[in-house]
Amino acid sequence: SRDENVCQTCHTCIDVCPANAIFNKKAKSGERVEKITHRPDACIYCGACAVACPVDAIDVRKTAILPEMEKKGPLEKKLIEVPAPEDALRTQLETDDDACLGCGNCVIVCPVNAFDNRELAAGYLYDMDEKAILGVKNGKISVVNQERCGGDGTCALICPVDAIRLVKKEVE
């Protein structure tokens, strides 16, 4: 949601939105200022607009991500590529830079990260905290600390373009 009383129509939110869900609505006859609006169906709830807004006029609720995860269904065993006992496998994340939008949804929903992930998801805190598993760097997702991944697959489920795969590989 956007607080129209605070918004300065600087267009920063439009510039940073990876889904092109925010746009200018032309001023109607008799109105002096254009309005910024969004398409909820296009929004991927990454929060980049809220982080970038210089006057804190935008509030993207983290809970809005959950319905999207529910649409994709529960984590299925088909993501496990190597059938073997659990103690003989290591969970690894594989990312597809070409597909990645840089939205940061995966960073935000990661249950291992015990801090507010929005700045990390927007690319502001990359490599600042080795506790993070994923971070956005130069507009693309990157694995910061593979060893901390718990393998729950939340990041892969939330990715709107399937740029993250959770695989199990034999321990060497």
mmCIF file of C-alpha atoms in Angstrom:
data_model
loop_
_atom_site.group_PDB
_atom_site.id
_atom_site.type_symbol
_atom_site.label_atom_id
_atom_site.label_comp_id
_atom_site.label_asym_id
_atom_site.label_seq_id
_atom_site.Cartn_x
_atom_site.Cartn_y
_atom_site.Cartn_z
ATOM 1 C CA SER A 1 0.000 0.000 0.000
ATOM 2 C CA ARG A 2 1.108 3.590 -0.591
ATOM 3 C CA ASP A 3 0.432 6.604 1.608
ATOM 4 C CA GLU A 4 -0.683 9.270 -0.867
ATOM 5 C CA ASN A 5 -0.251 11.984 1.778
ATOM 6 C CA VAL A 6 3.465 11.190 2.085
ATOM 7 C CA CYS A 7 4.345 10.173 -1.501
ATOM 8 C CA GLN A 8 6.323 12.822 -3.395
ATOM 9 C CA THR A 9 5.851 11.103 -6.812
ATOM 10 C CA CYS A 10 9.628 10.901 -7.247
ATOM 11 C CA HIS A 11 9.214 7.691 -9.310
ATOM 12 C CA THR A 12 11.974 5.833 -7.442
ATOM 13 C CA CYS A 13 9.568 2.946 -6.815
ATOM 14 C CA ILE A 14 8.823 2.725 -10.539
ATOM 15 C CA ASP A 15 12.534 2.609 -11.354
ATOM 16 C CA VAL A 16 13.380 -0.211 -8.920
ATOM 17 C CA CYS A 17 10.363 -2.497 -9.458
ATOM 18 C CA PRO A 18 11.676 -5.672 -11.174
ATOM 19 C CA ALA A 19 8.135 -6.756 -12.141
ATOM 20 C CA ASN A 20 7.062 -3.425 -13.675
ATOM 21 C CA ALA A 21 4.053 -3.504 -11.361
ATOM 22 C CA ILE A 22 4.235 0.207 -10.443
ATOM 23 C CA PHE A 23 3.470 2.914 -12.976
ATOM 24 C CA ASN A 24 2.372 6.507 -13.454
ATOM 25 C CA LYS A 25 -1.318 7.144 -13.813
ATOM 26 C CA LYS A 26 -1.804 10.255 -15.894
ATOM 27 C CA ALA A 27 -3.529 13.190 -14.250
ATOM 28 C CA LYS A 28 -7.214 13.412 -15.030
ATOM 29 C CA SER A 29 -8.710 16.610 -16.316
ATOM 30 C CA GLY A 30 -8.756 19.110 -13.458
ATOM 31 C CA GLU A 31 -6.048 17.282 -11.450
ATOM 32 C CA ARG A 32 -2.657 18.939 -11.156
ATOM 33 C CA VAL A 33 -0.504 15.933 -10.324
ATOM 34 C CA GLU A 34 -0.197 12.463 -11.764
ATOM 35 C CA LYS A 35 -0.625 9.539 -9.410
ATOM 36 C CA ILE A 36 1.497 6.485 -8.912
ATOM 37 C CA THR A 37 -0.417 3.231 -8.914
ATOM 38 C CA HIS A 38 0.322 -0.467 -9.153
ATOM 39 C CA ARG A 39 -1.022 -3.677 -10.627
ATOM 40 C CA PRO A 40 -1.481 -6.123 -7.706
ATOM 41 C CA ASP A 41 -1.585 -9.082 -10.101
ATOM 42 C CA ALA A 42 1.917 -8.206 -11.367
ATOM 43 C CA CYS A 43 3.444 -7.444 -7.945
ATOM 44 C CA ILE A 44 5.865 -10.113 -6.705
ATOM 45 C CA TYR A 45 6.013 -8.600 -3.198
ATOM 46 C CA CYS A 46 9.789 -8.247 -3.219
ATOM 47 C CA GLY A 47 9.700 -5.013 -1.203
ATOM 48 C CA ALA A 48 12.269 -3.225 -3.389
ATOM 49 C CA CYS A 49 9.908 -0.258 -3.739
ATOM 50 C CA ALA A 50 9.503 0.057 0.045
ATOM 51 C CA VAL A 51 13.263 -0.064 0.630
ATOM 52 C CA ALA A 52 13.951 2.496 -2.111
ATOM 53 C CA CYS A 53 11.218 4.991 -1.161
ATOM 54 C CA PRO A 54 12.961 8.040 0.338
ATOM 55 C CA VAL A 55 9.905 9.101 2.379
ATOM 56 C CA ASP A 56 8.699 5.660 3.578
ATOM 57 C CA ALA A 57 5.383 6.013 1.765
ATOM 58 C CA ILE A 58 5.193 2.341 0.743
ATOM 59 C CA ASP A 59 4.393 -0.641 2.941
ATOM 60 C CA VAL A 60 4.783 -4.118 1.459
ATOM 61 C CA ARG A 61 3.710 -6.712 3.970
ATOM 62 C CA LYS A 62 5.819 -9.832 4.210
ATOM 63 C CA THR A 63 2.645 -11.870 4.727
ATOM 64 C CA ALA A 64 1.595 -11.041 1.174
ATOM 65 C CA ILE A 65 4.246 -13.485 -0.036
ATOM 66 C CA LEU A 66 2.595 -16.481 1.640
ATOM 67 C CA PRO A 67 -0.395 -16.781 -0.746
ATOM 68 C CA GLU A 68 2.055 -16.950 -3.668
ATOM 69 C CA MET A 69 3.918 -19.800 -1.989
ATOM 70 C CA GLU A 70 0.646 -21.634 -1.395
ATOM 71 C CA LYS A 71 -0.178 -21.405 -5.115
ATOM 72 C CA LYS A 72 3.042 -23.236 -5.939
ATOM 73 C CA GLY A 73 2.219 -26.059 -3.513
ATOM 74 C CA PRO A 74 4.309 -27.908 -0.958
ATOM 75 C CA LEU A 75 7.929 -28.792 -1.542
ATOM 76 C CA GLU A 76 7.934 -32.040 -3.466
ATOM 77 C CA LYS A 77 10.476 -34.830 -3.396
ATOM 78 C CA LYS A 78 11.018 -34.442 -7.137
ATOM 79 C CA LEU A 79 13.483 -31.652 -6.270
ATOM 80 C CA ILE A 80 15.797 -34.271 -4.778
ATOM 81 C CA GLU A 81 17.984 -35.525 -7.592
ATOM 82 C CA VAL A 82 20.152 -38.185 -5.940
ATOM 83 C CA PRO A 83 18.342 -40.972 -4.065
ATOM 84 C CA ALA A 84 20.493 -41.846 -1.045
ATOM 85 C CA PRO A 85 20.347 -41.776 2.743
ATOM 86 C CA GLU A 86 19.957 -38.243 4.137
ATOM 87 C CA ASP A 87 23.285 -38.383 5.969
ATOM 88 C CA ALA A 88 25.088 -39.036 2.681
ATOM 89 C CA LEU A 89 23.726 -35.934 0.959
ATOM 90 C CA ARG A 90 24.374 -32.225 1.122
ATOM 91 C CA THR A 91 21.768 -29.685 0.099
ATOM 92 C CA GLN A 92 23.010 -27.191 -2.457
ATOM 93 C CA LEU A 93 21.392 -24.250 -4.161
ATOM 94 C CA GLU A 94 21.774 -23.747 -7.878
ATOM 95 C CA THR A 95 20.834 -20.371 -9.327
ATOM 96 C CA ASP A 96 20.078 -19.305 -12.886
ATOM 97 C CA ASP A 97 21.433 -15.782 -13.401
ATOM 98 C CA ASP A 98 19.755 -15.446 -16.786
ATOM 99 C CA ALA A 99 16.295 -16.107 -15.339
ATOM 100 C CA CYS A 100 16.734 -14.152 -12.072
ATOM 101 C CA LEU A 101 14.754 -10.903 -11.764
ATOM 102 C CA GLY A 102 16.697 -9.741 -8.713
ATOM 103 C CA CYS A 103 13.448 -9.380 -6.764
ATOM 104 C CA GLY A 104 14.911 -10.775 -3.528
ATOM 105 C CA ASN A 105 11.837 -12.819 -2.583
ATOM 106 C CA CYS A 106 14.064 -15.810 -1.846
ATOM 107 C CA VAL A 107 16.161 -13.761 0.578
ATOM 108 C CA ILE A 108 13.096 -12.407 2.362
ATOM 109 C CA VAL A 109 11.458 -15.796 2.991
ATOM 110 C CA CYS A 110 14.592 -17.740 3.969
ATOM 111 C CA PRO A 111 13.896 -19.144 7.462
ATOM 112 C CA VAL A 112 17.597 -19.417 8.332
ATOM 113 C CA ASN A 113 18.123 -15.663 8.155
ATOM 114 C CA ALA A 114 17.228 -14.318 11.583
ATOM 115 C CA PHE A 115 17.150 -10.641 10.629
ATOM 116 C CA ASP A 116 15.109 -8.286 8.454
ATOM 117 C CA ASN A 117 16.108 -9.311 4.947
ATOM 118 C CA ARG A 118 14.663 -6.432 2.916
ATOM 119 C CA GLU A 119 17.897 -4.450 2.643
ATOM 120 C CA LEU A 120 19.812 -7.623 1.810
ATOM 121 C CA ALA A 121 17.145 -8.510 -0.760
ATOM 122 C CA ALA A 122 17.449 -5.073 -2.356
ATOM 123 C CA GLY A 123 21.223 -5.538 -2.693
ATOM 124 C CA TYR A 124 22.264 -3.067 0.015
ATOM 125 C CA LEU A 125 23.846 -5.462 2.526
ATOM 126 C CA TYR A 126 25.439 -8.083 0.289
ATOM 127 C CA ASP A 127 28.326 -9.868 2.063
ATOM 128 C CA MET A 128 27.753 -7.767 5.183
ATOM 129 C CA ASP A 129 26.513 -10.740 7.145
ATOM 130 C CA GLU A 130 27.966 -14.204 6.629
ATOM 131 C CA LYS A 131 24.868 -15.627 8.307
ATOM 132 C CA ALA A 132 22.930 -15.000 5.096
ATOM 133 C CA ILE A 133 22.530 -17.836 2.640
ATOM 134 C CA LEU A 134 21.388 -15.775 -0.352
ATOM 135 C CA GLY A 135 21.909 -12.156 -1.314
ATOM 136 C CA VAL A 136 21.269 -9.901 -4.285
ATOM 137 C CA LYS A 137 24.387 -8.516 -5.929
ATOM 138 C CA ASN A 138 24.332 -6.426 -9.094
ATOM 139 C CA GLY A 139 20.647 -7.197 -9.547
ATOM 140 C CA LYS A 140 21.047 -10.995 -9.477
ATOM 141 C CA ILE A 141 20.720 -13.588 -6.751
ATOM 142 C CA SER A 142 23.924 -15.068 -5.449
ATOM 143 C CA VAL A 143 24.756 -17.747 -2.906
ATOM 144 C CA VAL A 144 26.584 -16.055 -0.012
ATOM 145 C CA ASN A 145 27.016 -19.003 2.350
ATOM 146 C CA GLN A 146 26.055 -22.419 0.950
ATOM 147 C CA GLU A 147 26.977 -24.206 4.195
ATOM 148 C CA ARG A 148 24.112 -22.570 6.143
ATOM 149 C CA CYS A 149 21.358 -23.816 3.823
ATOM 150 C CA GLY A 150 18.901 -25.991 5.739
ATOM 151 C CA GLY A 151 17.374 -27.359 2.559
ATOM 152 C CA ASP A 152 13.725 -26.516 3.218
ATOM 153 C CA GLY A 153 13.248 -25.180 -0.338
ATOM 154 C CA THR A 154 11.280 -22.056 0.567
ATOM 155 C CA CYS A 155 13.489 -19.960 -1.712
ATOM 156 C CA ALA A 156 12.848 -22.227 -4.702
ATOM 157 C CA LEU A 157 9.097 -22.227 -4.080
ATOM 158 C CA ILE A 158 8.772 -18.446 -3.894
ATOM 159 C CA CYS A 159 10.895 -17.646 -6.960
ATOM 160 C CA PRO A 160 8.486 -16.292 -9.598
ATOM 161 C CA VAL A 161 10.746 -17.402 -12.470
ATOM 162 C CA ASP A 162 12.157 -20.665 -11.046
ATOM 163 C CA ALA A 163 15.705 -19.282 -10.963
ATOM 164 C CA ILE A 164 16.605 -21.323 -7.864
ATOM 165 C CA ARG A 165 16.819 -25.086 -7.619
ATOM 166 C CA LEU A 166 17.435 -27.040 -4.474
ATOM 167 C CA VAL A 167 19.466 -30.160 -5.199
ATOM 168 C CA LYS A 168 20.947 -32.866 -3.044
ATOM 169 C CA LYS A 169 24.464 -33.952 -3.919
ATOM 170 C CA GLU A 170 26.521 -36.768 -2.478
ATOM 171 C CA VAL A 171 29.060 -35.695 0.089
ATOM 172 C CA GLU A 172 32.541 -36.248 -1.302
#
